[in-house]
CSV table of C-alpha atoms and ligand atoms in Angstrom, one decimal:
chain,number,residue,atom,x,y,z
A,1,MET,CA,-14.9,-1.1,42.6
A,2,THR,CA,-18.5,-0.2,42.3
A,3,ALA,CA,-17.9,2.8,40.1
A,4,LEU,CA,-20.6,3.4,37.5
A,5,HIS,CA,-19.1,5.1,34.5
A,6,SER,CA,-20.9,6.3,31.5
A,7,LEU,CA,-19.2,7.1,28.2
A,8,GLN,CA,-20.7,10.3,26.9
A,9,GLN,CA,-20.8,10.8,23.2
A,10,PRO,CA,-19.9,7.2,22.5
A,11,ASP,CA,-19.1,7.9,18.9
A,12,HIS,CA,-16.2,10.1,19.9
A,13,ALA,CA,-15.3,8.1,23.0
A,14,ARG,CA,-14.8,5.0,20.9
A,15,GLY,CA,-12.2,6.7,18.6
A,16,ALA,CA,-9.2,5.2,20.3
A,17,GLY,CA,-10.1,1.7,19.3
A,18,SER,CA,-10.0,-1.3,21.6
A,19,ASP,CA,-8.3,0.5,24.4
A,20,ALA,CA,-11.2,2.8,24.8
A,21,GLY,CA,-13.3,0.0,26.4
A,22,PRO,CA,-14.9,1.0,29.7
A,23,ALA,CA,-13.5,-1.8,31.7
A,24,ALA,CA,-10.6,-0.8,33.9
A,25,ARG,CA,-7.5,-2.8,33.0
A,26,GLU,CA,-4.7,-3.6,35.4
A,27,VAL,CA,-2.1,-0.9,35.2
A,28,VAL,CA,1.4,-2.1,34.7
A,29,ASP,CA,3.9,-0.1,36.8
A,30,ARG,CA,2.9,3.5,37.3
A,31,ALA,CA,2.7,3.1,41.1
A,32,ARG,CA,4.1,6.6,41.5
A,33,GLU,CA,1.7,8.2,39.1
A,34,THR,CA,-1.2,6.4,40.7
A,35,GLU,CA,-0.3,7.6,44.1
A,36,LEU,CA,0.2,11.1,42.9
A,37,LEU,CA,-3.2,11.2,41.1
A,38,GLU,CA,-5.0,9.7,44.0
A,39,ALA,CA,-3.5,12.2,46.5
A,40,ALA,CA,-4.2,15.1,44.2
A,41,LEU,CA,-7.9,14.1,43.8
A,42,ARG,CA,-8.3,13.5,47.5
A,43,SER,CA,-6.9,17.0,48.2
A,44,GLY,CA,-9.6,18.4,45.9
A,45,ALA,CA,-7.2,19.5,43.1
A,46,HIS,CA,-7.9,19.2,39.5
A,47,VAL,CA,-5.3,17.4,37.5
A,48,VAL,CA,-3.8,17.4,34.0
A,49,LEU,CA,-2.1,14.2,32.9
A,50,GLU,CA,0.4,15.3,30.2
A,51,GLY,CA,2.2,12.9,28.0
A,52,PRO,CA,2.5,11.5,24.5
A,53,PRO,CA,-0.2,9.3,23.1
A,54,GLY,CA,-0.2,5.7,24.4
A,55,THR,CA,1.6,6.4,27.7
A,56,GLY,CA,-1.3,5.0,29.7
A,57,LYS,CA,-3.1,8.2,30.7
A,58,SER,CA,-6.6,6.8,30.1
A,59,THR,CA,-5.6,3.4,31.5
A,60,LEU,CA,-4.4,5.1,34.7
A,61,LEU,CA,-7.4,7.3,35.1
A,62,ARG,CA,-9.8,4.4,34.6
A,63,GLU,CA,-8.0,2.4,37.2
A,64,VAL,CA,-8.0,5.2,39.7
A,65,ALA,CA,-11.6,6.1,39.0
A,66,ALA,CA,-12.7,2.5,39.4
A,67,ARG,CA,-11.2,2.4,42.9
A,68,ARG,CA,-13.2,5.4,44.0
A,69,ASP,CA,-16.8,5.0,45.1
A,70,SER,CA,-18.0,7.8,42.9
A,71,SER,CA,-18.9,7.8,39.2
A,72,TYR,CA,-16.8,9.1,36.4
A,73,VAL,CA,-17.7,10.5,33.0
A,74,VAL,CA,-15.4,10.6,30.0
A,75,VAL,CA,-15.7,13.3,27.3
A,76,GLU,CA,-13.6,13.5,24.2
A,77,GLY,CA,-12.2,17.0,23.6
A,78,ASN,CA,-12.9,18.0,20.0
A,79,ALA,CA,-14.5,20.8,18.1
A,80,GLU,CA,-18.0,19.4,18.7
A,81,LEU,CA,-17.7,19.7,22.5
A,82,THR,CA,-19.7,22.9,22.8
A,83,PRO,CA,-20.6,24.4,26.2
A,84,ALA,CA,-24.2,23.1,25.7
A,85,ARG,CA,-22.9,19.6,25.1
A,86,LEU,CA,-20.7,19.7,28.2
A,87,VAL,CA,-23.2,21.4,30.5
A,88,GLY,CA,-26.5,20.2,29.3
A,89,HIS,CA,-29.6,21.8,27.7
A,90,PHE,CA,-33.3,22.3,28.2
A,91,ASP,CA,-35.4,19.8,26.2
A,92,PRO,CA,-37.0,22.0,23.6
A,93,ALA,CA,-40.2,19.9,23.3
A,94,LEU,CA,-40.7,19.9,27.1
A,95,VAL,CA,-40.0,23.6,27.4
A,96,LEU,CA,-42.9,24.2,25.1
A,97,GLU,CA,-45.2,22.3,27.5
A,98,ARG,CA,-43.8,23.2,30.9
A,99,GLY,CA,-41.5,26.2,30.4
A,100,TYR,CA,-37.9,26.4,31.7
A,101,ALA,CA,-38.5,24.1,34.7
A,102,PRO,CA,-35.5,22.5,36.3
A,103,GLU,CA,-36.8,19.0,35.6
A,104,VAL,CA,-36.8,19.7,31.9
A,105,PHE,CA,-33.1,20.3,31.9
A,106,VAL,CA,-31.1,17.4,30.5
A,107,ASP,CA,-27.8,17.3,32.4
A,108,GLY,CA,-24.6,17.1,30.3
A,109,PRO,CA,-21.5,15.3,31.6
A,110,LEU,CA,-20.2,18.3,33.5
A,111,LEU,CA,-23.5,18.6,35.5
A,112,ASP,CA,-23.6,14.9,36.0
A,113,ALA,CA,-20.2,15.0,37.6
A,114,LEU,CA,-20.9,18.1,39.7
A,115,ARG,CA,-24.2,16.8,41.1
A,116,SER,CA,-22.8,13.3,41.8
A,117,GLY,CA,-19.5,14.4,43.2
A,118,GLY,CA,-17.9,12.4,40.4
A,119,LEU,CA,-14.9,12.7,38.1
A,120,LEU,CA,-15.1,14.4,34.8
A,121,TYR,CA,-12.3,13.1,32.5
A,122,VAL,CA,-11.6,15.3,29.5
A,123,GLU,CA,-9.5,13.6,26.8
A,124,GLU,CA,-7.5,15.8,24.4
A,125,LEU,CA,-8.0,18.9,26.4
A,126,ASN,CA,-6.1,20.9,23.9
A,127,ARG,CA,-8.8,20.3,21.3
A,128,VAL,CA,-11.6,21.6,23.4
A,129,PRO,CA,-13.0,24.8,21.8
A,130,GLU,CA,-12.2,28.0,23.6
A,131,GLU,CA,-15.7,28.8,24.8
A,132,THR,CA,-16.0,25.3,26.4
A,133,LEU,CA,-12.6,25.7,27.9
A,134,ASN,CA,-13.8,28.9,29.6
A,135,THR,CA,-16.7,27.0,31.1
A,136,LEU,CA,-14.3,24.4,32.5
A,137,LEU,CA,-11.9,27.1,33.8
A,138,THR,CA,-14.8,28.7,35.7
A,139,VAL,CA,-15.9,25.4,37.2
A,140,MET,CA,-12.3,24.6,38.2
A,141,SER,CA,-11.9,27.8,40.2
A,142,GLU,CA,-15.4,28.3,41.5
A,143,HIS,CA,-16.5,24.7,42.1
A,144,GLU,CA,-19.9,25.7,40.8
A,145,ILE,CA,-21.6,26.8,37.6
A,146,ALA,CA,-24.3,29.3,36.8
A,147,VAL,CA,-26.5,27.9,34.0
A,148,PRO,CA,-28.9,30.5,32.4
A,149,ARG,CA,-32.5,29.9,33.5
A,150,LEU,CA,-31.5,26.9,35.6
A,151,GLY,CA,-29.4,28.7,38.3
A,152,ARG,CA,-26.3,27.7,40.2
A,153,VAL,CA,-25.2,24.1,40.5
A,154,ARG,CA,-22.6,23.5,43.2
A,155,ALA,CA,-20.1,20.7,43.1
A,156,GLU,CA,-20.8,17.9,45.6
A,157,PRO,CA,-17.8,16.6,47.6
A,158,GLY,CA,-15.6,14.4,45.5
A,159,PHE,CA,-16.1,16.3,42.3
A,160,GLY,CA,-12.9,16.7,40.3
A,161,ILE,CA,-11.7,17.3,36.7
A,162,VAL,CA,-8.9,15.3,35.2
A,163,ALA,CA,-7.8,16.3,31.8
A,164,ALA,CA,-5.4,14.6,29.4
A,165,MET,CA,-3.1,16.5,27.1
A,166,ASN,CA,-0.6,15.6,24.5
A,167,PRO,CA,2.4,17.9,24.5
A,168,TYR,CA,3.2,17.1,20.9
A,169,ASP,CA,-0.2,18.2,19.6
A,170,ALA,CA,0.4,21.7,18.3
A,171,VAL,CA,-3.3,22.3,18.0
A,172,GLY,CA,-4.0,24.9,20.7
A,173,THR,CA,-1.6,23.7,23.3
A,174,ALA,CA,-0.3,27.2,23.8
A,175,ARG,CA,-3.8,28.6,24.0
A,176,VAL,CA,-4.7,26.2,26.8
A,177,SER,CA,-1.6,26.2,28.9
A,178,SER,CA,-1.4,29.2,31.2
A,179,ALA,CA,-5.0,29.4,32.3
A,180,ILE,CA,-5.3,25.6,32.8
A,181,TYR,CA,-1.9,25.1,34.4
A,182,ASP,CA,-2.8,27.8,37.0
A,183,ARG,CA,-5.8,25.9,38.1
A,184,THR,CA,-4.5,22.3,38.0
A,185,CYS,CA,-1.8,20.1,39.2
A,186,ARG,CA,0.2,18.4,36.5
A,187,ILE,CA,1.4,14.8,36.3
A,188,ALA,CA,3.8,14.1,33.5
A,189,MET,CA,3.5,10.7,31.9
A,190,GLY,CA,6.6,9.7,30.0
A,191,TYR,CA,7.0,6.5,28.0
A,192,GLN,CA,6.9,3.3,30.0
A,193,SER,CA,10.1,1.4,30.8
A,194,ALA,CA,11.1,-1.3,28.4
A,195,ASP,CA,10.3,-3.9,31.0
A,196,ALA,CA,6.9,-2.4,31.5
A,197,GLU,CA,6.2,-2.4,27.8
A,198,GLU,CA,7.2,-6.1,27.6
A,199,ARG,CA,4.7,-6.9,30.3
A,200,ILE,CA,2.0,-4.7,28.7
A,201,VAL,CA,2.4,-6.4,25.3
A,202,GLY,CA,2.4,-9.8,27.1
A,203,THR,CA,-1.1,-9.1,28.5
A,204,ARG,CA,-2.5,-7.4,25.4
A,205,ALA,CA,-1.4,-9.6,22.5
A,206,PRO,CA,-0.2,-13.1,21.7
A,207,VAL,CA,3.6,-13.1,21.8
A,208,PRO,CA,5.6,-16.2,20.7
A,209,SER,CA,8.2,-15.8,23.4
A,210,PRO,CA,9.5,-13.3,25.9
A,211,GLU,CA,12.6,-12.9,23.8
A,212,TRP,CA,10.5,-12.0,20.8
A,213,ALA,CA,8.6,-9.5,22.9
A,214,ALA,CA,11.9,-7.9,24.1
A,215,CYS,CA,13.0,-7.5,20.4
A,216,ALA,CA,9.7,-6.0,19.4
A,217,VAL,CA,9.8,-3.6,22.3
A,218,ALA,CA,13.4,-2.6,21.4
A,219,LEU,CA,12.3,-2.0,17.8
A,220,VAL,CA,9.4,0.2,18.8
A,221,ARG,CA,11.5,2.1,21.4
A,222,SER,CA,14.2,2.7,18.7
A,223,THR,CA,11.6,4.6,16.7
A,224,ARG,CA,11.5,7.2,19.5
A,225,ALA,CA,15.2,7.8,19.4
A,226,HIS,CA,15.9,7.8,15.7
A,227,PRO,CA,17.3,11.1,14.3
A,228,GLU,CA,15.1,11.0,11.3
A,229,ILE,CA,11.9,10.3,13.2
A,230,ARG,CA,10.1,13.2,14.8
A,231,VAL,CA,7.5,11.3,16.8
A,232,GLY,CA,8.0,7.5,17.3
A,233,SER,CA,5.5,4.8,18.1
A,234,SER,CA,3.9,4.2,21.5
A,235,VAL,CA,3.4,0.8,23.1
A,236,ARG,CA,0.3,0.6,20.9
A,237,GLY,CA,2.6,-0.1,18.0
A,238,VAL,CA,4.1,-3.1,19.9
A,239,ILE,CA,0.7,-4.5,20.6
A,240,ASP,CA,-0.4,-4.3,17.0
A,241,LEU,CA,2.9,-5.6,15.8
A,242,ALA,CA,2.6,-8.7,18.0
A,243,GLY,CA,-1.0,-9.3,17.0
A,244,LEU,CA,-0.2,-9.0,13.3
A,245,ALA,CA,2.9,-11.2,13.5
A,246,HIS,CA,0.8,-13.8,15.2
A,247,GLU,CA,-1.9,-13.7,12.5
A,248,LEU,CA,0.6,-13.7,9.6
A,249,GLY,CA,2.3,-16.6,11.1
A,250,ARG,CA,-0.9,-18.5,11.2
A,251,SER,CA,-2.0,-17.6,7.7
A,252,ARG,CA,1.4,-18.4,6.3
A,253,GLY,CA,1.8,-21.6,8.3
A,254,VAL,CA,5.0,-20.5,9.9
A,255,ALA,CA,6.1,-19.9,13.4
A,256,GLY,CA,4.8,-16.8,15.3
A,257,ASP,CA,8.3,-15.5,15.5
A,258,ASP,CA,9.1,-16.0,11.7
A,259,TRP,CA,11.5,-13.3,10.7
A,260,HIS,CA,9.7,-12.3,7.4
A,261,ALA,CA,6.3,-12.3,8.9
A,262,GLY,CA,7.7,-10.1,11.7
A,263,LEU,CA,9.1,-7.7,9.2
A,264,ASP,CA,5.8,-7.4,7.3
A,265,ALA,CA,4.0,-7.0,10.6
A,266,ALA,CA,6.4,-4.2,11.7
A,267,LEU,CA,6.0,-2.4,8.4
A,268,VAL,CA,2.2,-2.4,8.7
A,269,ALA,CA,2.1,-1.7,12.4
A,270,LEU,CA,4.7,1.0,12.5
A,271,SER,CA,5.1,2.8,9.2
A,272,GLY,CA,2.0,4.9,9.7
A,273,ARG,CA,2.7,5.5,13.3
A,274,VAL,CA,6.0,7.2,13.0
A,275,ARG,CA,6.4,10.7,11.7
A,276,VAL,CA,9.5,11.1,9.5
A,277,ASP,CA,11.2,14.4,9.9
A,278,GLU,CA,10.8,16.8,7.1
A,279,SER,CA,14.6,17.0,6.7
A,280,SER,CA,14.8,13.3,5.8
A,281,SER,CA,14.2,12.1,2.3
A,282,ARG,CA,13.6,8.5,3.3
A,283,ARG,CA,10.3,6.8,3.5
A,284,PRO,CA,9.1,5.4,6.8
A,285,GLU,CA,9.2,1.8,5.4
A,286,GLU,CA,13.0,2.1,4.8
A,287,ILE,CA,13.6,3.3,8.3
A,288,ILE,CA,11.4,0.7,9.9
A,289,GLU,CA,13.1,-2.1,8.0
A,290,GLU,CA,16.5,-0.8,9.1
A,291,LEU,CA,15.3,-0.7,12.7
A,292,TYR,CA,13.8,-4.1,12.4
A,293,VAL,CA,17.1,-5.6,11.3
A,294,ALA,CA,18.8,-3.8,14.2
A,295,ALA,CA,16.4,-5.3,16.7
A,296,PHE,CA,15.8,-8.8,15.3
A,297,GLY,CA,19.0,-9.4,13.5
A,298,PRO,CA,19.6,-10.0,9.8
A,299,PRO,CA,17.3,-12.4,7.8
A,300,PRO,CA,18.0,-16.0,8.5
A,301,SER,CA,20.5,-17.2,5.9
A,302,SER,CA,19.0,-20.7,5.6
A,303,ASP,CA,15.9,-19.4,3.8
A,304,ALA,CA,16.2,-22.3,1.3
A,305,ASP,CA,15.4,-25.0,3.8
A,306,ASP,CA,12.3,-23.1,5.1
A,307,SER,CA,11.5,-23.6,8.7
A,308,GLU,CA,9.6,-26.7,9.6
A,309,PRO,CA,6.0,-26.7,8.3
A,310,GLY,CA,4.5,-27.2,11.8
A,311,GLU,CA,5.5,-24.9,14.6
A,312,SER,CA,9.0,-24.5,15.6
A,313,GLY,CA,8.5,-22.3,18.7
A,314,GLY,CA,12.3,-22.1,19.0
A,315,GLY,CA,12.5,-18.5,17.8
A,316,ASP,CA,15.5,-16.9,16.3
A,317,PRO,CA,16.5,-14.0,18.5
A,318,PRO,CA,19.1,-11.6,17.1
A,319,GLY,CA,22.3,-13.1,16.1
A,320,GLU,CA,21.0,-16.6,15.8
A,321,ALA,CA,21.3,-17.6,12.1
B,401,ATP,N1,0.8,1.2,32.4
B,401,ATP,C1,0.0,0.5,31.6
B,401,ATP,N2,-0.5,-0.7,32.0
B,401,ATP,C2,-1.3,-1.4,31.2
B,401,ATP,N3,-1.6,-1.1,29.9
B,401,ATP,C3,-1.0,0.0,29.5
B,401,ATP,C4,-0.2,0.9,30.2
B,401,ATP,N4,0.2,1.9,29.5
B,401,ATP,C5,-0.4,1.7,28.3
B,401,ATP,N5,-1.1,0.6,28.2
B,401,ATP,C6,-1.8,0.0,27.1
B,401,ATP,O1,-1.4,0.8,26.0
B,401,ATP,C7,-2.5,1.3,25.3
B,401,ATP,C8,-2.6,2.8,25.3
B,401,ATP,O2,-2.8,3.3,26.6
B,401,ATP,P1,-3.8,4.5,26.9
B,401,ATP,O3,-5.0,4.5,26.0
B,401,ATP,O4,-4.1,4.5,28.4
B,401,ATP,O5,-2.9,5.7,26.5
B,401,ATP,P2,-3.2,7.3,26.6
B,401,ATP,O6,-2.0,7.9,27.2
B,401,ATP,O7,-4.5,7.5,27.1
B,401,ATP,O8,-3.1,7.6,25.0
B,401,ATP,P3,-3.8,8.9,24.2
B,401,ATP,O9,-3.0,10.1,24.6
B,401,ATP,O10,-3.6,8.5,22.8
B,401,ATP,O11,-5.2,9.0,24.7
B,401,ATP,C9,-3.7,0.7,25.8
B,401,ATP,O12,-4.0,-0.5,25.1
B,401,ATP,C10,-3.3,0.3,27.2
B,401,ATP,O13,-4.0,-0.9,27.6
B,402,MG,MG1,-6.2,8.4,26.3
């Protein structure tokens, strides 16, 4: 509850949008994964959370970290995460004055975590440059690090590394795997159940009705099973779809579950999120529209007598004309 967490490199850490906020959110479902992660960390193991984007890896970690009494530090894996950024550096101006004294060293996130017995959470591990990865690998197996001119820094009890990886990200996944897997435990994070996704969207976005949320979740889930789509949308797509449909309904003066507003929202929220397979000649918009009709039913036939100008709230789940 009392965890202090600092977001290192906030520019990068903020990349994921609203969901990158530091506050721990309530995790829907995932009791099993939570138990496994907590047990692994208590046992002193390092952990890789592996799963497609949007499967709740960061959400789970934040929840687990917030329940521990130690601090945690998040770093975003990317080309700029050099060993010096991760470990820390001597302040050049102070070195001129005082030489390479330990108090002149500015701890990076790794040293912070080591010294405080905290958690280091590395997002997008597969994008971490090789040199930095080597530093991490050494710390994982030795539980200490030798920093030139500073000396050895040993891990305090409680220290652990949790890394998140996306199995679909071809960038360097093969390069990372064998060395990392041999030093870590792995928790696979698959997509949430439909029921969990409905509950997640209910807490993250305004939904006109549970029935509408169920159709929106069905639509987004169908992008993951479509033969012409290589990678479908995560629950983030449902959250955006619901938010957009709500705003469109307001600006158009129609109900939040208006069929046409929903279709526009789906096109905007999902067409960029799905990757159409190279073998398909169709545009993502065409496939999304087809899936929208499959999930929400055909357009209401009574378009002429436009829905009541106020709110109707009734909703038109699939099949209802
Ligand atoms: N089990 C869950 N409980 C509550 N919210 C969830 C859950 N899973 C996902 N979400 C919500 O879905 C969004 C994406 O989740 P999150 O950022 O944790 O995914 P991720 O696996 O870390 O994704 P990425 O691989 O892109 O970093 C967030 O808005 C989060 O609140
Ligand atoms: Mg994440």
